[in-house]
PDB file of C-alpha atoms in Angstrom:
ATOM      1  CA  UNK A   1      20.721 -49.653  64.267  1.00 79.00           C
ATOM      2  CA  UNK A   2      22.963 -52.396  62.640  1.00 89.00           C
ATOM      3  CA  UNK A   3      25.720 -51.868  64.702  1.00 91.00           C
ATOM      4  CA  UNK A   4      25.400 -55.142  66.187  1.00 92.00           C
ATOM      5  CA  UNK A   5      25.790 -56.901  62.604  1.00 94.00           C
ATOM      6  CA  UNK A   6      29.509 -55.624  61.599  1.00 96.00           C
ATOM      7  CA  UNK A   7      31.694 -58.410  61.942  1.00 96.00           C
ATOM      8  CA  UNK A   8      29.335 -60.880  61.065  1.00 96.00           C
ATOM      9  CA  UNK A   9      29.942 -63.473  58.238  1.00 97.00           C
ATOM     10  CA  UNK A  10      27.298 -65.735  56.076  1.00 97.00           C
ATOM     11  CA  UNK A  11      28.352 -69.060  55.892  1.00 97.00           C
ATOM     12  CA  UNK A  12      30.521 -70.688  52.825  1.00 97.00           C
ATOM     13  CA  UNK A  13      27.909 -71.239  49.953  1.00 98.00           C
ATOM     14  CA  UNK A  14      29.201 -73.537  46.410  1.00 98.00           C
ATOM     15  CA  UNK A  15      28.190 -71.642  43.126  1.00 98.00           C
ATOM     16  CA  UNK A  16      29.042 -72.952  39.870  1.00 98.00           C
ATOM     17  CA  UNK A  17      29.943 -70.786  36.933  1.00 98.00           C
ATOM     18  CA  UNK A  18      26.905 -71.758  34.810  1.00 98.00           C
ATOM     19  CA  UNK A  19      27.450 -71.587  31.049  1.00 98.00           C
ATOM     20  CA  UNK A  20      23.790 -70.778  30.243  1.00 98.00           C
ATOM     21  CA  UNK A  21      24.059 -68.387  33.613  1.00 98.00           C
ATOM     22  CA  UNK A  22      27.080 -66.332  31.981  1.00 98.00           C
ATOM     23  CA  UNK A  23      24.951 -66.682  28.608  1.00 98.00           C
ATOM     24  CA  UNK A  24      22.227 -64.998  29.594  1.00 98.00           C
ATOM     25  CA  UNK A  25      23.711 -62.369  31.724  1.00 98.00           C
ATOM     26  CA  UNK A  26      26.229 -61.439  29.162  1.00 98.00           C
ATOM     27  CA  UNK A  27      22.971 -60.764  26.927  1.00 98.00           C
ATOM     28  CA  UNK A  28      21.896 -58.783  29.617  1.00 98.00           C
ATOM     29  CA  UNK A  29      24.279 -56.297  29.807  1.00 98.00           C
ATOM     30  CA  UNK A  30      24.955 -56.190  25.697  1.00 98.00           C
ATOM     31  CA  UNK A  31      28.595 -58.349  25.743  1.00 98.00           C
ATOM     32  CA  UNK A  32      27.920 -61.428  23.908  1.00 98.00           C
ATOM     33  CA  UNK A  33      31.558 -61.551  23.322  1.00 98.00           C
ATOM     34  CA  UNK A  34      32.690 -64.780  22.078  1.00 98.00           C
ATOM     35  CA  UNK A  35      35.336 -65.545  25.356  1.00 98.00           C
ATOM     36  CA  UNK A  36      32.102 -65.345  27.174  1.00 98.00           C
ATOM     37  CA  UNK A  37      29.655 -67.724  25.450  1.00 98.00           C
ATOM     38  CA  UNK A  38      31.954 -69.510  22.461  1.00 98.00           C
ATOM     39  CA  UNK A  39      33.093 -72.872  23.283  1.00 98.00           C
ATOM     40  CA  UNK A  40      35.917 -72.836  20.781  1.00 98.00           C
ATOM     41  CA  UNK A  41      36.756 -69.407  21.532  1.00 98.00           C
ATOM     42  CA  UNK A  42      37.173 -69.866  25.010  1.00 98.00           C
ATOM     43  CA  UNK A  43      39.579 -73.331  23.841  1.00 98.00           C
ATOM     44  CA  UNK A  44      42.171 -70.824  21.665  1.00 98.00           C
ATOM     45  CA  UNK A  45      42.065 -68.378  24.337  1.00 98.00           C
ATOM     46  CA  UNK A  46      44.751 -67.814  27.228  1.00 97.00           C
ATOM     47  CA  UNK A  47      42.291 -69.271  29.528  1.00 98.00           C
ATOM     48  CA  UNK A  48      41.549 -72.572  27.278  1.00 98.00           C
ATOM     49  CA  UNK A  49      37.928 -71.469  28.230  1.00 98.00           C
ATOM     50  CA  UNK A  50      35.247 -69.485  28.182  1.00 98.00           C
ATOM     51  CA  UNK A  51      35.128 -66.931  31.447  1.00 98.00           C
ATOM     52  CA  UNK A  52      32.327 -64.249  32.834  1.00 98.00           C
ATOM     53  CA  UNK A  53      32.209 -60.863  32.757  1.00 98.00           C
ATOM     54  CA  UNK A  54      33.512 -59.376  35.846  1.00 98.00           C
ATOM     55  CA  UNK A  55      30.073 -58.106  37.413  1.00 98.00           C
ATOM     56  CA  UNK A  56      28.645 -61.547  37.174  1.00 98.00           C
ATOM     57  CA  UNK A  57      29.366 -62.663  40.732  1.00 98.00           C
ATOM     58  CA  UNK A  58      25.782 -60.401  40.897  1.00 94.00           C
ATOM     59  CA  UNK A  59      24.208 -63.709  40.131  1.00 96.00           C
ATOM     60  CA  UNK A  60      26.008 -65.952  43.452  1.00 98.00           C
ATOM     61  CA  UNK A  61      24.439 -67.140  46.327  1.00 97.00           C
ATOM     62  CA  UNK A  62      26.170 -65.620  49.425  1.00 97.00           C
ATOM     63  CA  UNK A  63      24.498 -67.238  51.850  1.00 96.00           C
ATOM     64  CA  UNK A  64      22.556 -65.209  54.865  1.00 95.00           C
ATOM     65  CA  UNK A  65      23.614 -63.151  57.763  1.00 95.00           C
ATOM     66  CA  UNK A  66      21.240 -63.739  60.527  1.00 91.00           C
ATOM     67  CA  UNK A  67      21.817 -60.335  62.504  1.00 89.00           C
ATOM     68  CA  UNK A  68      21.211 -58.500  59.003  1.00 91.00           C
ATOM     69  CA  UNK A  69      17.365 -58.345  58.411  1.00 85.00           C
ATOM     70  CA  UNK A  70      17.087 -55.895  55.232  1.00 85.00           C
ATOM     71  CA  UNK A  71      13.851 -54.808  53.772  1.00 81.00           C
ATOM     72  CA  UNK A  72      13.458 -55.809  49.584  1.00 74.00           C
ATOM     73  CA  UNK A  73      12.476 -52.156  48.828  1.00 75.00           C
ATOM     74  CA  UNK A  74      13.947 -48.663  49.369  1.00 77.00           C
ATOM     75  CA  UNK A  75      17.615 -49.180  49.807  1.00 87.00           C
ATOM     76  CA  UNK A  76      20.172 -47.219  47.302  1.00 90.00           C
ATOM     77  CA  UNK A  77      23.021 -48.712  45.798  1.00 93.00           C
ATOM     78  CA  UNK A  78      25.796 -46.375  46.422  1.00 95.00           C
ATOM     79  CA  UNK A  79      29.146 -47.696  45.695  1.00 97.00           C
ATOM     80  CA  UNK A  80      30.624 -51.130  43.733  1.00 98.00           C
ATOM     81  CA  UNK A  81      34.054 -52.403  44.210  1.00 98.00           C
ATOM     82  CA  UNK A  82      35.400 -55.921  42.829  1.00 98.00           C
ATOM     83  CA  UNK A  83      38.666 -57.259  42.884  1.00 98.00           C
ATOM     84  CA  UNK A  84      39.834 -59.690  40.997  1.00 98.00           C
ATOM     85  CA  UNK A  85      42.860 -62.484  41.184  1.00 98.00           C
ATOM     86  CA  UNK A  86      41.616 -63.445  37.908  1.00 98.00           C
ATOM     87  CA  UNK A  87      38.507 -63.765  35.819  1.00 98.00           C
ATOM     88  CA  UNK A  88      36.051 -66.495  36.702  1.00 98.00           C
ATOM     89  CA  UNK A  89      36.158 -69.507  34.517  1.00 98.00           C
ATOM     90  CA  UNK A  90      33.008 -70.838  32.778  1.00 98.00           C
ATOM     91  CA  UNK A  91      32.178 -74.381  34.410  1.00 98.00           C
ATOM     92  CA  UNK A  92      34.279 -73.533  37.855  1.00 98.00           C
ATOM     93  CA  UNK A  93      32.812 -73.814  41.618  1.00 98.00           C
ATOM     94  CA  UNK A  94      33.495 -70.843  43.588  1.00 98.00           C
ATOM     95  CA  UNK A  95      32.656 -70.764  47.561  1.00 98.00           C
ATOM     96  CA  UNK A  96      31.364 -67.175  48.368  1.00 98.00           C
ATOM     97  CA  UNK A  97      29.897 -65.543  51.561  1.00 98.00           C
ATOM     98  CA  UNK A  98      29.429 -62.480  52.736  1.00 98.00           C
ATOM     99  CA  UNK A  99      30.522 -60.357  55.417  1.00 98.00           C
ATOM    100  CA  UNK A 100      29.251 -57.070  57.344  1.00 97.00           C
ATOM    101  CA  UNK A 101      31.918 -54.560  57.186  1.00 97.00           C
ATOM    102  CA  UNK A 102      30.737 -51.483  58.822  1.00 97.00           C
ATOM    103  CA  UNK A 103      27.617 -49.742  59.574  1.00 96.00           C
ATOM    104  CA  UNK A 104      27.071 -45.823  60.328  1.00 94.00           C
ATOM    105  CA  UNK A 105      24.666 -43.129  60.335  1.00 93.00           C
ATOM    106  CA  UNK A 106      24.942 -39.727  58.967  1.00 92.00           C
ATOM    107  CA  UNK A 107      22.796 -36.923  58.800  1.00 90.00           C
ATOM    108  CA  UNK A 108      21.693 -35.494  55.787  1.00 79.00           C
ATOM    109  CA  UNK A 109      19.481 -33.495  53.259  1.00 78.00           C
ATOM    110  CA  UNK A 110      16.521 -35.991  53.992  1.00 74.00           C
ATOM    111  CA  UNK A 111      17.595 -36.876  57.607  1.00 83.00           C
ATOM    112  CA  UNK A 112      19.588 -39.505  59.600  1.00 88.00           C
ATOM    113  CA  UNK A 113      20.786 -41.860  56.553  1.00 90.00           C
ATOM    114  CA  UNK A 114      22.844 -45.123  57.393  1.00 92.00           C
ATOM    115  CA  UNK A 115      25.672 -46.578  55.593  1.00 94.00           C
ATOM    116  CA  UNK A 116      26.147 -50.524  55.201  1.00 96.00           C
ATOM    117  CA  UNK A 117      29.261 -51.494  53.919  1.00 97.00           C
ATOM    118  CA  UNK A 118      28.962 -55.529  52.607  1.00 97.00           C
ATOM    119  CA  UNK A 119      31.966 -57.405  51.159  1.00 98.00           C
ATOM    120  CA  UNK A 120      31.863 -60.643  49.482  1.00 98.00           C
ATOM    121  CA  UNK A 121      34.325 -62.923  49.114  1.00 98.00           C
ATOM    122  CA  UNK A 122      34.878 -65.731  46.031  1.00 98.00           C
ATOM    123  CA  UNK A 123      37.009 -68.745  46.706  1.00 98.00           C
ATOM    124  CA  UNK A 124      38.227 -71.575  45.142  1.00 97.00           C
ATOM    125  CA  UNK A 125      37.789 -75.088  46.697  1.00 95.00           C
ATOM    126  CA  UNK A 126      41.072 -74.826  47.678  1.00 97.00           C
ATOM    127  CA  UNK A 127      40.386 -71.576  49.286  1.00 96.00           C
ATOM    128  CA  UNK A 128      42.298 -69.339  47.357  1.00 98.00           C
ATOM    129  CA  UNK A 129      40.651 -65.945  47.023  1.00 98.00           C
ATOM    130  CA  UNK A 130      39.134 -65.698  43.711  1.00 98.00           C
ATOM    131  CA  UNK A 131      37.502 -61.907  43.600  1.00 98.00           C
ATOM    132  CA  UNK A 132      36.256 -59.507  46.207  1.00 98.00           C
ATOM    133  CA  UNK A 133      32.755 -57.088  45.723  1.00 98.00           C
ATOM    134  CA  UNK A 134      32.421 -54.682  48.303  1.00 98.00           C
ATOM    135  CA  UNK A 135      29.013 -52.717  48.350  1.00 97.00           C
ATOM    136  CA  UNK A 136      28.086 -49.115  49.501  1.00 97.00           C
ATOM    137  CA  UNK A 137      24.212 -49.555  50.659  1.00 95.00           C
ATOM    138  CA  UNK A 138      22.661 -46.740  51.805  1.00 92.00           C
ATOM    139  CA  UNK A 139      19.668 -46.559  53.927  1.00 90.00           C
ATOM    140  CA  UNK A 140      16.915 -43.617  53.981  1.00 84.00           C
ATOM    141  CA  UNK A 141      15.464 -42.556  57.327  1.00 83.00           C
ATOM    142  CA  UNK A 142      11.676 -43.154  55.785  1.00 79.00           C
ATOM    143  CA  UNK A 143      13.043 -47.115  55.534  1.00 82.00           C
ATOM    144  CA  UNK A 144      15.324 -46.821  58.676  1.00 81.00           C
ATOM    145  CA  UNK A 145      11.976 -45.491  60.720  1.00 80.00           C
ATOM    146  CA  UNK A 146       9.978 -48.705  58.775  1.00 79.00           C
ATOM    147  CA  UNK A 147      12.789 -51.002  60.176  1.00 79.00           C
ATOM    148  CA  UNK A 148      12.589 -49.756  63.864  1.00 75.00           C
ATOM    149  CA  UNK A 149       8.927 -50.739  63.597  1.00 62.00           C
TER     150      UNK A 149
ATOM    151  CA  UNK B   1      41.628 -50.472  18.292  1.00 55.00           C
ATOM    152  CA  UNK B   2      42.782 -53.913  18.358  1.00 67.00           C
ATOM    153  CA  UNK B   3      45.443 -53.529  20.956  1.00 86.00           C
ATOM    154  CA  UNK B   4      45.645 -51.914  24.436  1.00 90.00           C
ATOM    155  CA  UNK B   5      49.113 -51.330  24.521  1.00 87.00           C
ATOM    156  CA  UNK B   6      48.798 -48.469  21.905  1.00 89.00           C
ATOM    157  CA  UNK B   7      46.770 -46.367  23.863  1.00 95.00           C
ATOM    158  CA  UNK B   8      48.630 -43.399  25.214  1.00 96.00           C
ATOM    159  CA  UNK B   9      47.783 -41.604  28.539  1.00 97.00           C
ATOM    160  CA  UNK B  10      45.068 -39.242  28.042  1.00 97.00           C
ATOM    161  CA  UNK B  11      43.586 -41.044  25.350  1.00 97.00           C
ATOM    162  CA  UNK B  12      40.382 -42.731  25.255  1.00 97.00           C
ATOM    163  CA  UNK B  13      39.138 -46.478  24.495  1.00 97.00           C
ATOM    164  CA  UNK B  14      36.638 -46.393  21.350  1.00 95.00           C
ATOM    165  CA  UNK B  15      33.203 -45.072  23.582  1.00 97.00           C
ATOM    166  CA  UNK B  16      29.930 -47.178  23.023  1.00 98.00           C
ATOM    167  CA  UNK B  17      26.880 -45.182  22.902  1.00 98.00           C
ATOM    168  CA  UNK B  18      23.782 -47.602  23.983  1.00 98.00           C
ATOM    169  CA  UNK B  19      20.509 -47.636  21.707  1.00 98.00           C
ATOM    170  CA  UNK B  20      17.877 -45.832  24.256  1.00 98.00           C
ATOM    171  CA  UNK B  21      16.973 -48.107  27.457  1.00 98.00           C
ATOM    172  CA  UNK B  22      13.808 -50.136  27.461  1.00 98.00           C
ATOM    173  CA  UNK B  23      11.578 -52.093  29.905  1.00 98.00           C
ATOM    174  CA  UNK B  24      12.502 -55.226  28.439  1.00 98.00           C
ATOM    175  CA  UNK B  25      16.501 -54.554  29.108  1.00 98.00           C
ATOM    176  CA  UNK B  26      15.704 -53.799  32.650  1.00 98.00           C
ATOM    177  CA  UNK B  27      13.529 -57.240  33.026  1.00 98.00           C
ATOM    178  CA  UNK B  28      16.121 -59.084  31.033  1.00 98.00           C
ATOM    179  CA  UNK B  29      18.517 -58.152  33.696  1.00 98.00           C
ATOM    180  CA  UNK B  30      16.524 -58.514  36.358  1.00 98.00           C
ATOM    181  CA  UNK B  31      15.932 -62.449  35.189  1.00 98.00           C
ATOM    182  CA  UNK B  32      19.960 -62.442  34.385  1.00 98.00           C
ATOM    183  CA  UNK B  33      21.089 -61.171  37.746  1.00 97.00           C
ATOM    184  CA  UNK B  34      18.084 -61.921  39.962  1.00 95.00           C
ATOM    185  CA  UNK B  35      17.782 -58.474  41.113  1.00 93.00           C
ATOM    186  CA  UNK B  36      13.813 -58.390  40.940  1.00 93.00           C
ATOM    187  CA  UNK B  37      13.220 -55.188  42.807  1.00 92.00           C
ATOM    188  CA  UNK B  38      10.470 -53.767  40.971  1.00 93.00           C
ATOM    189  CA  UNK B  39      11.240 -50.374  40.835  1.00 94.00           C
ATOM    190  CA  UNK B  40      12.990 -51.501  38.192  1.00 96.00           C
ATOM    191  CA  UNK B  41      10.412 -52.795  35.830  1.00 96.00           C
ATOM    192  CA  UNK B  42       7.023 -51.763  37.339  1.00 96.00           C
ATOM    193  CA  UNK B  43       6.164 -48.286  36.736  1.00 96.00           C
ATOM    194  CA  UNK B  44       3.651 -48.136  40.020  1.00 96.00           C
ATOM    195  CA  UNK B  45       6.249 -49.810  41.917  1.00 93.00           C
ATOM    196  CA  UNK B  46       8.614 -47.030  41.343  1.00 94.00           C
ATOM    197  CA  UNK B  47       5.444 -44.349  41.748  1.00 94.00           C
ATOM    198  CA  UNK B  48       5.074 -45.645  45.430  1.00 90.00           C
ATOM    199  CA  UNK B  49       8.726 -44.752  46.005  1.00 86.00           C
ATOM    200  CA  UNK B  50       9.026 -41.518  44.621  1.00 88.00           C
ATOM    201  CA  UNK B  51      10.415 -41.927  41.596  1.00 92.00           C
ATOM    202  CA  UNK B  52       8.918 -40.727  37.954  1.00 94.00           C
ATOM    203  CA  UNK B  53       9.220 -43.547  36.273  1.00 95.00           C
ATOM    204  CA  UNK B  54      11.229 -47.031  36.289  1.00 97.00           C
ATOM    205  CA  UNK B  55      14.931 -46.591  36.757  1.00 97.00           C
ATOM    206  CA  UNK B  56      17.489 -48.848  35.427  1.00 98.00           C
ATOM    207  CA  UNK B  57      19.656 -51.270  38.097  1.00 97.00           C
ATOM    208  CA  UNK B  58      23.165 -49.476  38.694  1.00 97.00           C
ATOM    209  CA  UNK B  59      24.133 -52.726  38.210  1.00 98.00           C
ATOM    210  CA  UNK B  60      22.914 -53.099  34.517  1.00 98.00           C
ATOM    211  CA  UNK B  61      25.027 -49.677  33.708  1.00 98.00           C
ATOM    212  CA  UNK B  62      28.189 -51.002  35.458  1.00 98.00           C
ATOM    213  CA  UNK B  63      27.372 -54.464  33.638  1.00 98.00           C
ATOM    214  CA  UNK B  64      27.226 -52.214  30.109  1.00 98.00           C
ATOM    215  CA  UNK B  65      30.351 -50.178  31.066  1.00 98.00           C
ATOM    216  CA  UNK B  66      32.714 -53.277  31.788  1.00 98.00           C
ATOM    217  CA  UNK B  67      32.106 -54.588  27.504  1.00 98.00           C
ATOM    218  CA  UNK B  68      34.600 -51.327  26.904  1.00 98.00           C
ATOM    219  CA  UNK B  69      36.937 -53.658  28.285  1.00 98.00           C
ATOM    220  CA  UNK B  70      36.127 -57.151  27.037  1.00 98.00           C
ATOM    221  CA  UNK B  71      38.096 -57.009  23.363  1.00 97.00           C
ATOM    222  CA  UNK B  72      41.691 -56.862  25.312  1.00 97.00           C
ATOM    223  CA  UNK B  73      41.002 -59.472  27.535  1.00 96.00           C
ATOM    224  CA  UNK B  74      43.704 -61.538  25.412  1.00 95.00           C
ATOM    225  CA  UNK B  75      46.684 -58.618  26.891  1.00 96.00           C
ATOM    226  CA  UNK B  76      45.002 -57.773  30.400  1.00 97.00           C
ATOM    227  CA  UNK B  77      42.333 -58.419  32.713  1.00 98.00           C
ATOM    228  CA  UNK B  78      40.214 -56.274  34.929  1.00 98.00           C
ATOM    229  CA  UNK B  79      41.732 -56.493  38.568  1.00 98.00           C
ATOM    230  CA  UNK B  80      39.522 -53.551  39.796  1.00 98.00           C
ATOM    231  CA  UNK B  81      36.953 -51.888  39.114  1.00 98.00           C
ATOM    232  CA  UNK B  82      35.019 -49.293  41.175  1.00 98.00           C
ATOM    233  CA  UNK B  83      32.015 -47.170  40.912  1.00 98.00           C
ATOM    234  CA  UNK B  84      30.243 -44.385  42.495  1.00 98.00           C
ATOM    235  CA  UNK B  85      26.087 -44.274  41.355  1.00 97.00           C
ATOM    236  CA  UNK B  86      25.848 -40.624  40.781  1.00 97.00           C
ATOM    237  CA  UNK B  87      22.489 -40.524  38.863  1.00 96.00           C
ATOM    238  CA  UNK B  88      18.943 -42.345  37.532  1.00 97.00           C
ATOM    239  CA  UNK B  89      18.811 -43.614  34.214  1.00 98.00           C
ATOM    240  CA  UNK B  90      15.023 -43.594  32.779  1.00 98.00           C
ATOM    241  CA  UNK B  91      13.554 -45.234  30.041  1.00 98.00           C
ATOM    242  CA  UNK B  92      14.661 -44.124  26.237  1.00 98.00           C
ATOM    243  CA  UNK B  93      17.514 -42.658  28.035  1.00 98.00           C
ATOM    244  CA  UNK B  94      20.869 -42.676  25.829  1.00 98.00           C
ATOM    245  CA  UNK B  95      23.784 -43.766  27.489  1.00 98.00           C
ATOM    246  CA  UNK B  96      27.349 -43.653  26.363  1.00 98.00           C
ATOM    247  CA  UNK B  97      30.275 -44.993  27.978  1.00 98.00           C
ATOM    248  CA  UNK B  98      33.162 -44.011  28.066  1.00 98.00           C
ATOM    249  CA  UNK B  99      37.061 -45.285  29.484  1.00 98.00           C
ATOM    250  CA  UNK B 100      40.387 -42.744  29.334  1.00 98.00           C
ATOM    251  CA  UNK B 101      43.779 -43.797  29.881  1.00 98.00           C
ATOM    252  CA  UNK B 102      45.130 -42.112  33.234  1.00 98.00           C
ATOM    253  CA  UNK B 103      48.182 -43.886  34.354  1.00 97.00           C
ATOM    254  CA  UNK B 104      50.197 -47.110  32.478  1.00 96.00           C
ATOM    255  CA  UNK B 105      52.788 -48.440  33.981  1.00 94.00           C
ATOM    256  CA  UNK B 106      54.646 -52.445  33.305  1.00 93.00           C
ATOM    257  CA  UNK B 107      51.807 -54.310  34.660  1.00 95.00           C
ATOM    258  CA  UNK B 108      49.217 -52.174  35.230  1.00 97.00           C
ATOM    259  CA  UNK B 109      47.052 -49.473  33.040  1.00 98.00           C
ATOM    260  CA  UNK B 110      44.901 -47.548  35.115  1.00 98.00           C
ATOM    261  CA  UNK B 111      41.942 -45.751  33.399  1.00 98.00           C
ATOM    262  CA  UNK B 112      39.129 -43.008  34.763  1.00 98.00           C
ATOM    263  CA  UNK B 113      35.519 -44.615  33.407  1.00 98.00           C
ATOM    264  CA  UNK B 114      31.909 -43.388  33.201  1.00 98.00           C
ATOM    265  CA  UNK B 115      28.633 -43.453  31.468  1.00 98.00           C
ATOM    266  CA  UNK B 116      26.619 -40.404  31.006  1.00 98.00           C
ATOM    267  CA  UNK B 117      23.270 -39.514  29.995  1.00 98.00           C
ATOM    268  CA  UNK B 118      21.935 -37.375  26.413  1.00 98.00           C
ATOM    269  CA  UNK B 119      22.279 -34.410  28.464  1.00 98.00           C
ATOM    270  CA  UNK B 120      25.842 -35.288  29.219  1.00 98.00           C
ATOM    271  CA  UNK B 121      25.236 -35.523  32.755  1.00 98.00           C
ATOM    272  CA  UNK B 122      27.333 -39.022  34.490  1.00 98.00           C
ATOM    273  CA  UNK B 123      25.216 -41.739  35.892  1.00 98.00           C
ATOM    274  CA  UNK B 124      28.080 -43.609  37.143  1.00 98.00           C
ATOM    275  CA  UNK B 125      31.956 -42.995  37.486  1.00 98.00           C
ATOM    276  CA  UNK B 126      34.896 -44.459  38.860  1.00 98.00           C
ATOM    277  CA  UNK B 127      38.086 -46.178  37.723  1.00 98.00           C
ATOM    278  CA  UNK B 128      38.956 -49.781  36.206  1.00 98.00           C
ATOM    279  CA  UNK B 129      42.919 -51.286  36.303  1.00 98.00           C
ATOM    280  CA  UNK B 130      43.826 -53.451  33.450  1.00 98.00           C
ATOM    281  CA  UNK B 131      46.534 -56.130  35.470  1.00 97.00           C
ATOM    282  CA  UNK B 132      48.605 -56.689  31.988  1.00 96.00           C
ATOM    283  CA  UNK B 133      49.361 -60.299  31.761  1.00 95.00           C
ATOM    284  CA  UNK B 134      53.033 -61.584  31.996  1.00 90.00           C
ATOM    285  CA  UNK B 135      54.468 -61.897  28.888  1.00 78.00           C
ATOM    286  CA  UNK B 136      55.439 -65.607  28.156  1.00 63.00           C
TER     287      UNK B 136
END
């Protein structure tokens, strides 16, 4: 059903590394560490600033894949992945898209399911890869059969 | 603990155990992360797709898991970090999370990580390696 969409890549989108961004998502997830949202603590540190906590790239703007036309409700989250070069620096622009890895179907308990494997990629402006996140999205045949529609 | 390098393999990072999961964590993430599927934070929303109740993002639990992490950044940084969503997590649900030691090696620590429900049973699982920065 997607088949035609692996291979295909979003197009290069600038994000900045927002300070009140990384603020407010660290409160999100409980880490208001102080090398997250302390300006002086981020100076003394090994970075000589503040960075994010890794699962922010969540937040990024990765552009749109035209062949991929997903529906807002019903698909599960399977599997997360990031890799990182090195932890994203508060106040930084990082170029990120996105890219289809693989699609597949399998059958099981509740019928044909497919499998969308999504990476996204974080660069620098100099194009040195930042971090990776590769997602596991897994689609139900009731929201497969809606998509056929 | 104040430093990584003590830990031992086998042994475990000091666990966190989360006060009990409320609606306004799950729309405070949803603003943080933009994530505003509403199965998340509207309870007919989740009705219409079959679930009981609201369920927390995956997201927000791998988000929570990661802070086990955070005090050592000063020694090592997370380089990887995968996960497998293995269950829901409800409202007033109590998580804990949780990080062992598996492998250590020069520049890398590797450890097994999860965060499981009050009935014990894992929501998510999966592994994080610490890259150890060089020394200097």
């Amino acid at each position: 059903m997607l088949t035609h969409a692996i291979g295909k890549r979003s197009n290069k989108v600038k994000n900045l590394v927002e300070r009140g961004a990384v603020k407010k998502f660290a409160e999100a997830i409980g880490d208001l560490h102080p090398i997250f949202v302390c300006e002086e603590t981020g100076k003394q540190s090994r970075f000589k600033q503040n960075i994010a906590p890794p699962t922010f790239p969540r937040v990024f703007d990765y552009g749109i894949i035209e062949e991929l036309n997903l529906p807002e409700k019903g698909l599960i989250h399977g599997e997360q992945i990031y890799h990182y070069e090195r932890p994203l620096h508060v106040g930084e622009d990082v170029h990120c898209y996105c890219e289809v890895k693989n699609y597949y179907e399998r059958r099981g308990k509740s019928g044909e399911m497919g499998f969308l494997l999504l990476k996204r990629y974080g660069e620098d402006l100099e194009g040195n890869l930042l971090f990776t996140e590769e997602q596991v999205v897994i689609i139900t045949e009731t929201v497969r059969r809606e998509m056929m529609v | 603990m104040t430093t990584i390098n003590e830990l031992k393999i086998g042994e475990c990072l000091d666990e966190i155990t989360l006060s009990p999961v409320t609606r306004l964590d799950l729309i405070k993430y949803a603003g943080a992360s933009g994530d505003y599927n509403p199965i998340h934070t509207i309870d007919e929303e989740a009705e219409k797709a079959g679930l009981p109740g609201v369920i927390a993002h995956g997201m927000w639990t791998m988000g929570n898991l990661a802070k086990l992490f955070t005090p050592f950044y000063e020694e090592a940084f997370i380089e990887d970090y995968s996960i497998r969503f293995k269950g829901m997590v409800f409202l007033n649900d109590v998580i804990t999370l949780q990080a062992e030691l598996r492998d250590s090696g020069e520049e890398k620590m590797n450890f097994k990580v999860k965060a499981s429900n009050q009935e014990g049973q894992q929501v998510i699982k999966g592994s994080v390696v610490l890259r150890r920065w060089p020394q200097s």
